[in-house]
Coordinates of C-alpha atoms in Angstrom, one line a residue:
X22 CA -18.5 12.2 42.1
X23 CA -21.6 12.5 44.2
X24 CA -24.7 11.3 42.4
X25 CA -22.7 9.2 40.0
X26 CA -22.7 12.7 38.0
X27 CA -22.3 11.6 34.0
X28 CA -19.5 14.0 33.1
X29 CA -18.8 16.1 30.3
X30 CA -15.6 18.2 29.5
X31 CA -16.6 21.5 27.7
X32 CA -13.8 22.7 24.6
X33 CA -14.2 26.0 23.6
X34 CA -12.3 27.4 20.7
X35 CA -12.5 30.9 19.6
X36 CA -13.3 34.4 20.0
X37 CA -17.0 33.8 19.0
X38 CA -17.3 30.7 21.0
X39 CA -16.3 32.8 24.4
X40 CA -18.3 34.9 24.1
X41 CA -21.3 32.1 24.0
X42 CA -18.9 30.5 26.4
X43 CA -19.1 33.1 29.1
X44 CA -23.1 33.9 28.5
X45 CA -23.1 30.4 29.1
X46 CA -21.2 29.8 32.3
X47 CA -22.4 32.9 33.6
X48 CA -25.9 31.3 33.6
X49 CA -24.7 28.1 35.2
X50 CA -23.5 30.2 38.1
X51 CA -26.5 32.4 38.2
X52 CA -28.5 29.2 38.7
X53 CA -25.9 27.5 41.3
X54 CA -26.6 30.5 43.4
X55 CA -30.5 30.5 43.0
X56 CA -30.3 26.4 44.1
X57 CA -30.8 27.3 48.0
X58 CA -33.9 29.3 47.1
X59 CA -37.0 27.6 49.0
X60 CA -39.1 29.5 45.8
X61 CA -37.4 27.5 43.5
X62 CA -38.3 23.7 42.3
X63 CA -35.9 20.8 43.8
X64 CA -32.8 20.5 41.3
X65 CA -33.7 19.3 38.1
X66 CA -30.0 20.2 36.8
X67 CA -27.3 18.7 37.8
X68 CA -24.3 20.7 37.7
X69 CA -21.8 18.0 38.5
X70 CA -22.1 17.1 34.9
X71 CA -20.3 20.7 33.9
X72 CA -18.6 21.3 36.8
X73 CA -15.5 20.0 39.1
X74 CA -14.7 19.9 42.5
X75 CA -11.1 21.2 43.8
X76 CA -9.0 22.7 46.4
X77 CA -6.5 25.4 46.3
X78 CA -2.7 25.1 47.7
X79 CA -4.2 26.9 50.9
X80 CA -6.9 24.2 51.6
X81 CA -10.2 26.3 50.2
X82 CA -12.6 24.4 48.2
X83 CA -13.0 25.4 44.4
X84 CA -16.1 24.5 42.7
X85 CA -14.9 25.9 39.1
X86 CA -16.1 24.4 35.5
X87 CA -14.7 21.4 33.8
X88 CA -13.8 23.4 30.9
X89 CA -10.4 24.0 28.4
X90 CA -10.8 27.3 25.9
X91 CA -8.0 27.9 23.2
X92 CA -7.9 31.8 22.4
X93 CA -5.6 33.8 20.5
X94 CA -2.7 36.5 22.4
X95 CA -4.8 39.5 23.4
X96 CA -8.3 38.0 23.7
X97 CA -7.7 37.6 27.9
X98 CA -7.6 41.9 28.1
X99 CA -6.9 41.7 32.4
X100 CA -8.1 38.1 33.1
X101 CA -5.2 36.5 34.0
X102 CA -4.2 33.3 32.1
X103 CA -3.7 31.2 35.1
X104 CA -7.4 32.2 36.6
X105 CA -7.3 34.0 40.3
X106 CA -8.3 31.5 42.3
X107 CA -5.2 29.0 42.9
X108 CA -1.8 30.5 43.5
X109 CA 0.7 29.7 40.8
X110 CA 3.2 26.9 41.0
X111 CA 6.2 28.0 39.2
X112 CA 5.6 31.7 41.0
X113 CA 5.9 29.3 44.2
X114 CA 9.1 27.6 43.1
X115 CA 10.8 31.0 41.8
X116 CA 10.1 32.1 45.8
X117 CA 12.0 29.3 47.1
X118 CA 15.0 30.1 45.1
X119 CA 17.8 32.1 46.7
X120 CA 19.4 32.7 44.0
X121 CA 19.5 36.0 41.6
X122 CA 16.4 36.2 39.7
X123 CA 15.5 38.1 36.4
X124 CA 12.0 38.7 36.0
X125 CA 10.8 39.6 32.1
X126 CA 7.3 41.5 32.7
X127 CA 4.8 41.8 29.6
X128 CA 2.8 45.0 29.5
X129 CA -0.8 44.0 31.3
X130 CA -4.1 44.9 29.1
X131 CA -5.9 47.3 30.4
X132 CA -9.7 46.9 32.0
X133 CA -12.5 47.8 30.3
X134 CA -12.9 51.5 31.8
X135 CA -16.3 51.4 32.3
X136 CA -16.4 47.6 33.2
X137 CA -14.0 47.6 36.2
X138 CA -17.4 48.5 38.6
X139 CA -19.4 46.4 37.1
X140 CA -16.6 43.6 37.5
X141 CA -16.1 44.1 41.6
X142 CA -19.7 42.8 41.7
X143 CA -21.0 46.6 42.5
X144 CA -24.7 45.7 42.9
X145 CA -27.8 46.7 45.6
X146 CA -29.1 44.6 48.3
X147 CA -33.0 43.9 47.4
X148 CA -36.3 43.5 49.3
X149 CA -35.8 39.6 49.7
X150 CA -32.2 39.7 50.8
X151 CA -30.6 38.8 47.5
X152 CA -27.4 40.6 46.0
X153 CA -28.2 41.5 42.9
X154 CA -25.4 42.6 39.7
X155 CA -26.2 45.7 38.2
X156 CA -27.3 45.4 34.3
X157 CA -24.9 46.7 31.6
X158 CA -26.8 50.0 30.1
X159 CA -27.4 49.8 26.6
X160 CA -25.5 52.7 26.0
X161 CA -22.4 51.0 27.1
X162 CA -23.0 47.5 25.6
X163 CA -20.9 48.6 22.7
X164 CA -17.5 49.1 25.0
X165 CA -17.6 45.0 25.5
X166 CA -15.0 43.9 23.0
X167 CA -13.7 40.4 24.4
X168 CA -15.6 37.7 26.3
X169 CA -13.3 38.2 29.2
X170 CA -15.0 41.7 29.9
X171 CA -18.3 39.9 31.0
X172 CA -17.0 36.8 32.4
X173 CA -18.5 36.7 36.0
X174 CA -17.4 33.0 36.8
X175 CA -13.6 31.7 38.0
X176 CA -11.6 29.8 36.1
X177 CA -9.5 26.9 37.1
X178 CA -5.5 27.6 35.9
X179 CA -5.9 24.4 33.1
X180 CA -9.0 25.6 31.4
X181 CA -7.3 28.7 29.4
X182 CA -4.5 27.5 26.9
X183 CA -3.3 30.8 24.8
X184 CA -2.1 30.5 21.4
X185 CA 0.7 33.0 21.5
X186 CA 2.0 32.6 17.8
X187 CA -1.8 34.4 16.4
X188 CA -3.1 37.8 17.3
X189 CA -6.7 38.7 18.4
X190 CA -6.2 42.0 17.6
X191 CA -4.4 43.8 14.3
X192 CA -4.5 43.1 10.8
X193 CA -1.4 40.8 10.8
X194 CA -0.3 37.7 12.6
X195 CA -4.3 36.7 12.3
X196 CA -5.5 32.8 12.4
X197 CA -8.0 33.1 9.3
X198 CA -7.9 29.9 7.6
X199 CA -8.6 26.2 7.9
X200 CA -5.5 25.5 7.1
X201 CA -3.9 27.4 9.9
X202 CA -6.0 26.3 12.3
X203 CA -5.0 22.5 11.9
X204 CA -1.4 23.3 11.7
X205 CA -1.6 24.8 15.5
X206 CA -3.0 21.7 16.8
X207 CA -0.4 19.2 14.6
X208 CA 2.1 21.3 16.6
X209 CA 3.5 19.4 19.0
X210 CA 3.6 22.1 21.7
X211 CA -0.1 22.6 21.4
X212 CA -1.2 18.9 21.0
X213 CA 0.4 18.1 24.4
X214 CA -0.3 21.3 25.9
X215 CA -4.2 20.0 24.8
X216 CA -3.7 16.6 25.5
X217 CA -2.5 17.4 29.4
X218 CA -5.4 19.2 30.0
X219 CA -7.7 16.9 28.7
X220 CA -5.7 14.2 30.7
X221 CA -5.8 16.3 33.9
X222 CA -9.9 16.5 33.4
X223 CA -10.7 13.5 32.0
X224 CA -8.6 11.4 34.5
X225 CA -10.9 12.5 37.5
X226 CA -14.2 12.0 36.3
X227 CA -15.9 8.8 37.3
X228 CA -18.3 8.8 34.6
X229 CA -16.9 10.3 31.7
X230 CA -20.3 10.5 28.8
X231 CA -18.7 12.8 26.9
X232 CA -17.4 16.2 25.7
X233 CA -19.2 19.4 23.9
X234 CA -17.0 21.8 21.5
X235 CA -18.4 25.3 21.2
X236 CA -16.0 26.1 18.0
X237 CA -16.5 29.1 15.4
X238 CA -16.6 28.1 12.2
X239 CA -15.7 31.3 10.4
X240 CA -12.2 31.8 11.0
X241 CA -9.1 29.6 11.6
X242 CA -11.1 28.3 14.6
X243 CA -12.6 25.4 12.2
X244 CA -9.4 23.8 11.6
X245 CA -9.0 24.2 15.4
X246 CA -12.0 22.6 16.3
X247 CA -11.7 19.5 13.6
X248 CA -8.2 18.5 14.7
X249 CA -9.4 18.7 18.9
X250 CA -12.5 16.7 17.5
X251 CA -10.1 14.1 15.6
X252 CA -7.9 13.9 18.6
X253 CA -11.4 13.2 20.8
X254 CA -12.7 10.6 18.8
X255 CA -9.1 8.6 18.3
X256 CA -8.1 8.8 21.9
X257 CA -11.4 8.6 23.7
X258 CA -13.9 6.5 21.3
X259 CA -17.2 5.3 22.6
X260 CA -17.4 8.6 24.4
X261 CA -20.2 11.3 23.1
X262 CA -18.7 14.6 21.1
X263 CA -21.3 16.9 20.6
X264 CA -20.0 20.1 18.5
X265 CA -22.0 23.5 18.3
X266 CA -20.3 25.5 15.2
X267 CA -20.9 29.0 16.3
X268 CA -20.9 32.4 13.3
X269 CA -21.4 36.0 14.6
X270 CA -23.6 38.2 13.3
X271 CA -24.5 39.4 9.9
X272 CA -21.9 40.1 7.3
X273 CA -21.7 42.5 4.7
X274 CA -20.6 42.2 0.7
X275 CA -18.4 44.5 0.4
X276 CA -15.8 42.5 2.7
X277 CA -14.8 39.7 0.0
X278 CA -12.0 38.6 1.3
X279 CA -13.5 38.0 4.5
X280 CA -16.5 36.4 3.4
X281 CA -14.7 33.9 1.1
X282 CA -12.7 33.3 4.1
X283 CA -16.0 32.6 5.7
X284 CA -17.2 30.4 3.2
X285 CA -14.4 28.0 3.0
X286 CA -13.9 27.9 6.7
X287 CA -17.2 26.9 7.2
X288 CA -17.7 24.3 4.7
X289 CA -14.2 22.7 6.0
X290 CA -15.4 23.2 9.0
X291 CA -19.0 21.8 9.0
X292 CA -17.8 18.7 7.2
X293 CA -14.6 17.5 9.3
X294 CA -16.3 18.0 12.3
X295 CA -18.9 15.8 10.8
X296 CA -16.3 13.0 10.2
X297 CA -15.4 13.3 13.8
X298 CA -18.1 14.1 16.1
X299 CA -21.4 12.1 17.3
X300 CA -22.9 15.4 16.1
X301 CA -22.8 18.8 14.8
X302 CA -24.9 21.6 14.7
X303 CA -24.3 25.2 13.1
X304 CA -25.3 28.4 15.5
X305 CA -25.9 31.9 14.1
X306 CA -28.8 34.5 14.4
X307 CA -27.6 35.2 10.9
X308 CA -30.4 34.0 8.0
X309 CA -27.7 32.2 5.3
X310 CA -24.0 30.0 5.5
X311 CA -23.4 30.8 2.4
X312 CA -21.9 33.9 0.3
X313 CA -25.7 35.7 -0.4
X314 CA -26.0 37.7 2.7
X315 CA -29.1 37.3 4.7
X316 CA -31.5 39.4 7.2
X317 CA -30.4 38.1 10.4
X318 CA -33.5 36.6 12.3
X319 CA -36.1 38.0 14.4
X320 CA -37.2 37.3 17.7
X321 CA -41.1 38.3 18.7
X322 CA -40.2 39.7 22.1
X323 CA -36.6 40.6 21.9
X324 CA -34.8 43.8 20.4
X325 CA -30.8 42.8 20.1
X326 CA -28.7 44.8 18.1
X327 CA -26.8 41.9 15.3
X328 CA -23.6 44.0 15.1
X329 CA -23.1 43.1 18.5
X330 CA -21.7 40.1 19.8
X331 CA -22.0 40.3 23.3
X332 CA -26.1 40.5 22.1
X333 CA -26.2 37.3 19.8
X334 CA -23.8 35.1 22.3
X335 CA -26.2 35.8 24.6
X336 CA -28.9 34.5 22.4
X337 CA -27.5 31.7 21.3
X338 CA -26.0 30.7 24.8
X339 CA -30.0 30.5 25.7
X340 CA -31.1 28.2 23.2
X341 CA -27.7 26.3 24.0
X342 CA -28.4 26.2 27.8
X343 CA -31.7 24.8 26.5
X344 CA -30.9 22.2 24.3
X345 CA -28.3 20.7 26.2
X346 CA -30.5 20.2 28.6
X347 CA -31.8 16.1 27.7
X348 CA -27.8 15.2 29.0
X349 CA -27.6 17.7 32.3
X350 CA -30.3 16.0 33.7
X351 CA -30.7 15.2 37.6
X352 CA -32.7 11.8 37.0
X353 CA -33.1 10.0 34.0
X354 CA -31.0 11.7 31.7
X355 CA -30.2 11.2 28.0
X356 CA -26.4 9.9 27.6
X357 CA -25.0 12.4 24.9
X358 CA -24.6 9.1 22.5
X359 CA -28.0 8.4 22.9
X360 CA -29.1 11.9 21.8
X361 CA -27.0 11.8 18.6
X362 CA -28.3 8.9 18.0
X363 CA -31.4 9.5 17.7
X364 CA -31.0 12.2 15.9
X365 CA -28.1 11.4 13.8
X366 CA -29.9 8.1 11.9
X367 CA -28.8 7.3 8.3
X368 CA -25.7 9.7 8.3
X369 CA -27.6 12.6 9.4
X370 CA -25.0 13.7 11.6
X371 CA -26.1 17.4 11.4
X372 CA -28.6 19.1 12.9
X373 CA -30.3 22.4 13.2
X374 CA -31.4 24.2 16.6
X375 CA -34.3 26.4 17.0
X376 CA -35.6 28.0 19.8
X377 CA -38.7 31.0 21.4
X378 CA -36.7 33.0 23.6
X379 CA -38.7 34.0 25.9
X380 CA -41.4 31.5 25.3
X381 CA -44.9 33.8 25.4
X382 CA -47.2 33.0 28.4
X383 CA -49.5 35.6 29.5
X384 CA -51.0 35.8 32.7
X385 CA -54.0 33.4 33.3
X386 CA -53.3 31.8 29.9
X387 CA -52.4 27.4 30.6
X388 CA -49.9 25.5 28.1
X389 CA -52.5 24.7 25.8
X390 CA -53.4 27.9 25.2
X391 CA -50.3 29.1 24.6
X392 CA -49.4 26.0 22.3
X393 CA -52.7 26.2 20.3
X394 CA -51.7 30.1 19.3
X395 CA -49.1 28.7 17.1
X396 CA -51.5 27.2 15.1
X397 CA -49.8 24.8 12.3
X398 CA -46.6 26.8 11.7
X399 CA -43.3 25.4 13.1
X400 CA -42.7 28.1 16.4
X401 CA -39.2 28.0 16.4
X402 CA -37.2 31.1 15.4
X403 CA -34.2 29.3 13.5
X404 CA -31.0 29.7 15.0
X405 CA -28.6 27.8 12.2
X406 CA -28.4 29.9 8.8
X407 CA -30.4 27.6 7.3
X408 CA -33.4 29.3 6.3
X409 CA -37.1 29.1 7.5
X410 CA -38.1 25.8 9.0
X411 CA -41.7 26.3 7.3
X412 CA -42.5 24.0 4.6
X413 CA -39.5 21.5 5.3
X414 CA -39.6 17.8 6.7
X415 CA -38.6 16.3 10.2
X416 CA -37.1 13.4 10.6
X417 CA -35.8 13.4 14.5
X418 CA -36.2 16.2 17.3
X419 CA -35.2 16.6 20.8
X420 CA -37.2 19.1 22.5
X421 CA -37.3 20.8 25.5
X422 CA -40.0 23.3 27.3
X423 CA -38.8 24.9 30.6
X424 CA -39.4 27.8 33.1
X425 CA -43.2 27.1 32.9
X426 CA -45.3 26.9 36.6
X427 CA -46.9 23.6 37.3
X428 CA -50.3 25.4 37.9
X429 CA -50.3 26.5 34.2
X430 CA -49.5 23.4 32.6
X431 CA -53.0 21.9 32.4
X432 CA -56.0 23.6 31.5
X433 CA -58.5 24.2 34.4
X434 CA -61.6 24.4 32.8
X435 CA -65.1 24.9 34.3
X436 CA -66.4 20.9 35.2
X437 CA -68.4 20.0 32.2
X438 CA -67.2 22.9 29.7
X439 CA -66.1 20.5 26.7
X440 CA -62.6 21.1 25.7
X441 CA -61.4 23.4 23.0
X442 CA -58.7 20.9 22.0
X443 CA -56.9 17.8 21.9
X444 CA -54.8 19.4 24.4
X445 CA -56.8 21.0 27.0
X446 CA -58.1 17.7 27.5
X447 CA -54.8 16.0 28.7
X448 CA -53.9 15.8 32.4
X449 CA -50.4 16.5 32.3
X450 CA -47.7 18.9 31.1
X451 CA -45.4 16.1 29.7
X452 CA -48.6 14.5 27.7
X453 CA -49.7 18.2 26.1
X454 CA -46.0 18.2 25.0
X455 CA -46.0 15.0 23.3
X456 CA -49.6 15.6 21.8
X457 CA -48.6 18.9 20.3
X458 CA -44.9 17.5 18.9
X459 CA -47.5 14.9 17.5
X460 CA -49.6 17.3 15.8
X461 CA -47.5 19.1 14.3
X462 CA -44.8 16.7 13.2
X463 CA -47.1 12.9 12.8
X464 CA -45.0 10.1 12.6
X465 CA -41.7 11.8 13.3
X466 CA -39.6 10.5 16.1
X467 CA -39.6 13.3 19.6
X468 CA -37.7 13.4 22.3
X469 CA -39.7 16.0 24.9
X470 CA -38.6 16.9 27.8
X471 CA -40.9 19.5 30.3
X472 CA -38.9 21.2 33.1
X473 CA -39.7 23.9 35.8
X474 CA -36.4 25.2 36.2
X475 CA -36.6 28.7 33.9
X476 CA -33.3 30.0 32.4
X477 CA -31.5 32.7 34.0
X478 CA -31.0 35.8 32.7
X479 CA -30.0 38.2 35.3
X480 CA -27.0 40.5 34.7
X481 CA -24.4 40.3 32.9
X482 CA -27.1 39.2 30.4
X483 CA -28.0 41.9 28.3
X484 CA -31.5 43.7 28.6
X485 CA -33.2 42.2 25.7
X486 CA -36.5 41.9 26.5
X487 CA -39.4 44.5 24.8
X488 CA -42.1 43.2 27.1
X489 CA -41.5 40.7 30.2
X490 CA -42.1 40.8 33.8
X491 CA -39.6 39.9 36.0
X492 CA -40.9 36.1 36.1
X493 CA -40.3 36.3 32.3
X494 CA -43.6 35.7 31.2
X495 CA -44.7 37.9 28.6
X496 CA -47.3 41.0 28.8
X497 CA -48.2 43.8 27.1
X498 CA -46.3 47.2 27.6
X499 CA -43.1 47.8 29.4
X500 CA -41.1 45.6 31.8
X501 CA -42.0 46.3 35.1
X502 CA -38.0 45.6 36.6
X503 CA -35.3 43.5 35.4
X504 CA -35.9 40.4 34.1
X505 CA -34.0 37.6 36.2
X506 CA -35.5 34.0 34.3
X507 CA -37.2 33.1 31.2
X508 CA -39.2 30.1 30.0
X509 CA -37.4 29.0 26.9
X510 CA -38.9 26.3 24.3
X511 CA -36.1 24.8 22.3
X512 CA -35.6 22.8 19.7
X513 CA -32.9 20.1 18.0
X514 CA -34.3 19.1 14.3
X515 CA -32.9 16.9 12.1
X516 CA -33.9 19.0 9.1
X517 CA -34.9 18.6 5.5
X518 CA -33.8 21.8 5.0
X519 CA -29.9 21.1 5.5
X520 CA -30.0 19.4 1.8
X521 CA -31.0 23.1 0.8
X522 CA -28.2 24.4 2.7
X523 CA -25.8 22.4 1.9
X524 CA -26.3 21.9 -1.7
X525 CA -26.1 26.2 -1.7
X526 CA -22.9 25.9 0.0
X527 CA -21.2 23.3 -2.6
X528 CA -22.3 25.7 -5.4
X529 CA -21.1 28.4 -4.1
X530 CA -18.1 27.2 -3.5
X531 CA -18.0 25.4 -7.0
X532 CA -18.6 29.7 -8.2
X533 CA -15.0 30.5 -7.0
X534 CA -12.1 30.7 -8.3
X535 CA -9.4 29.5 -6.2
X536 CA -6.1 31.1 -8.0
X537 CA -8.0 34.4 -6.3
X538 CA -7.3 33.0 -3.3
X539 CA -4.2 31.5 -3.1
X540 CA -3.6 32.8 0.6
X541 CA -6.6 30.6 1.9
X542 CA -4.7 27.6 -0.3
X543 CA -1.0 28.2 0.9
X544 CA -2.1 27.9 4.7
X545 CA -2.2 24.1 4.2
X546 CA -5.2 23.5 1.6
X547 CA -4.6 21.7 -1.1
X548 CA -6.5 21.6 -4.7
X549 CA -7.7 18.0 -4.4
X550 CA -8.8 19.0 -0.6
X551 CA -11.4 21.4 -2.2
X552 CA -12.7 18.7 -4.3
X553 CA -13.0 16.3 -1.6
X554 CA -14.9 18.9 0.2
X555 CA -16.9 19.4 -2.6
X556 CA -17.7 16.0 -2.7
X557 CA -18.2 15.1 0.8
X558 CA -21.1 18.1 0.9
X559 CA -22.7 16.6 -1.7
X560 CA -23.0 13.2 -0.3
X561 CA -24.2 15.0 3.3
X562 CA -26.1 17.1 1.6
X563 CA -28.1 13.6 0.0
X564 CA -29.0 12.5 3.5
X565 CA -31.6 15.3 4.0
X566 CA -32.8 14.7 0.9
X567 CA -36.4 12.5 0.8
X568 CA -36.1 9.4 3.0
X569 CA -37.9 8.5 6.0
X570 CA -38.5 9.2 9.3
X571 CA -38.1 6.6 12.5
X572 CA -40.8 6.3 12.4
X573 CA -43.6 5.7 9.8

């Protein structure tokens, strides 16, 4: 692969985890298409490491992403299985056969009504010759009920795998628990329908660093997600997995059922994935894993309605676009095993994300200034359930400041004005970034990383933003046009406060009684497997507890 690209194969498993999913790789292509502008700075990205080359049966080149997705029957609505861009092989074969054919047609889903103009890529031409998607209105938001309504990007035909024997929609035939979840992938129709597609990808990549498993942890998905991870880890060791355990939005009481379901699938979740990844990390705008339900969290300058999840996906496909930004790198990047080693020391193999989405700027204000505005509190708006970072201890973070203009990275002050801080007197982005990760967390270990390239958040993305220009940098009063790109400030923590929220999940899953919910049990859980759990959270939930830093 050109470059000598360090590869990584994407898993995605789950409703909740397309719809990041297609936020996601909607804002990989938004940027792909922005890498010809002469405005924009020389590639930073490289997205060789998330995409493939190809070519169809008729000889056109295919630049489509290296990515498999498990879903359940009735989550494509029109997207077609197969993808549209290569024609299908068997449909091929079936031509070529003279003999009497009997073709069994399933009734097609229909399109979203009011999507199908958005979907033909209706837009308007604008003043510096770029085609521009129209946004989504607000109004309309609501109508998006499956990923595959917003998905702007094509698909190659071994990316979507469909399990047939669960429902998306309906009350019955639903893939709720753990238990379920494992069983699909210890079928051996789905574990060799999985491991072909992992062989197709893996086999063509010259340098292979690792994969990254968007996975809810909510519903049957868990179980999903820790078998794929097991089957990673045994097959491919030495290679990076990197798991991001996605929840929707906020949940209500008066849903028990449901929220026990919640509870257990997540703790299941959250600790095999431990057992079998490099390293995990829970994402949710919602304020608590556990059964007390929570205010979901607040962003400064953003108004997103929770309920949605074509609102929080987008979110939390930010931050993720953010974070993940240490192993996507053009030069010098950080090997996935490196990050989670660093941040995974002493059995800490969880980790919490935060991010400021969009990171607040104003117009003749530098870096410093901005920075120094925070004062001593922790900036980031939490993004794993876990509670408020305020108060709690650091032991390792990766962080990563984009989307900001050269010119504003240093303070140009007046020759001979003494400087107001520490920071206004360094001379370089990169060395305000390391002073302030300094300040505010001494001694602890920091990975920083400083990068023009903003995040893009042009249509599909949903119109989020109270009070941005279209640069993204924030101002008082209304946007003046769409906003196109954001400076982001993100944030991986290995957090003190994970023994809080961990030690709340074991007790509340110590509170239950499990003869209530046998159904959870006779999917494939057995007593002593609670216990286990029970223990193994304990012992997690130990790491986060005291200790010390990388550094003292």
């Amino acid at each position: 692969m050109a470059g000598g690209a360090r590869e990584v194969l994407t898993l995605q498993l789950g409703h909740f985890a397309g719809f990041v999913g297609a936020h996601w790789w909607n804002q990989q292509d938004a940027a792909l298409g922005r890498a010809t502008d002469s405005k924009e700075p020389p590639g930073e990205l490289c997205p060789d490491v998330l995409y493939r080359t190809g070519r169809t049966l008729h000889g056109q080149e295919t630049y489509t992403p290296r990515l498999i997705l498990m879903d359940l029957k009735g989550s494509l609505s029109s997207l077609k299985e197969e993808g549209g861009l290569y024609r299908d092989k068997q449909l091929d074969a079936a031509i070529a056969w003279q003999g009497k054919l009997t073709t069994h047609k399933e009734e097609l889903y229909p399109k979203n009504p009011y999507l199908q103009d958005f979907l033909s890529a209706e837009g308007v031409l604008s003043s510096d010759g770029v085609w521009r998607v129209k946004s989504i209105p607000n109004g309309k938001e609501a109508s998006i009920r499956v990923w595959s309504d917003f998905l702007r990007v094509h698909l190659h035909p071994r990316s979507i795998c469909m399990i047939q024997k669960y429902n998306h929609d309906g009350e019955a035939g639903r893939l709720e628990a753990f238990g379920q979840g494992e069983s699909v992938l210890k079928e051996p129709k789905y574990q060799e329908e999985l491991e072909d597609r992992l062989h197709f990808y893996v086999e063509e990549c010259d340098y292979l660093q690792g994969f990254q498993i968007l996975c809810d942890l909510h519903d049957g998905f868990s179980g999903v997600g820790a078998k794929a991870a097991e089957l990673l880890q045994d097959e491919y060791s030495g290679r990076g997995i990197i798991t991001w355990g996605l929840l929707p939005g906020p949940y209500h009481r008066g849903e028990a059922q449901r929220n026990i379901y919640r509870l257990l699938n997540t703790a299941f979740g959250l600790v095999h994935l431990t057992a079998h990844s490099s390293l995990v990390c829970p994402l949710s705008l919602g304020g608590s894993l556990g059964l007390r339900p929570e205010p979901p969290v607040s962003f400064p300058y953003l108004h997103y309605d929770a309920t949605l999840p074509f609102h929080c996906s987008a979110i939390l496909a930010t931050a993720l676009d953010t974070v993940t930004v240490p192993y996507r790198l053009c030069s010098s990047p950080v090997s996935m095993v490196h990050l989670a080693d660093m941040l995974s020391f002493c059995g800490k193999k969880v980790v919490t994300a935060g991010a400021i989405i969009p990171f607040p700027l104003a117009p003749g204000q530098s870096l410093p200034d901005s920075l120094m505005q925070f004062g001593g509190a922790t900036p980031w708006t939490p993004l794993s359930a876990c509670g408020e970072p305020s108060g709690t201890r650091c032991f390792a973070q990766s962080v990563v400041l984009r989307g900001i203009d050269r010119a504003c990275h240093t303070s140009q002050l007046t020759p001979g004005t003494p400087p107001p801080s520490a920071l206004h007197a360094c001379t370089t982005g990169e060395e305000i970034l390391a002073q302030y990760l300094q300040q505010q967390q001494p001694g602890v270990m920091s990975s920083s990383h400083l990068l023009l390239t903003p995040c893009r958040v042009a249509p599909p993305y949903p119109h989020l933003f109270s009070s941005c220009s279209p640069p993204g940098m924030v101002l008082d009063g209304s946007p003046k046009g769409a906003v196109e790109s954001i400076p982001v400030f993100g944030a991986l923590c290995s957090s003190s406060s994970l023994h809080q929220t961990l030690e709340a999940l074991a007790r509340d899953l110590t509170k239950l009684d499990l003869r209530r919910w046998a159904s959870f049990m006779d999917a494939g859980v057995e007593h002593d497997d609670v216990a286990e759990l029970l223990q193994e959270l304990q012992s997690l939930a130990q790491c986060y507890q005291g200790g010390d830093s990388l550094v003292d």
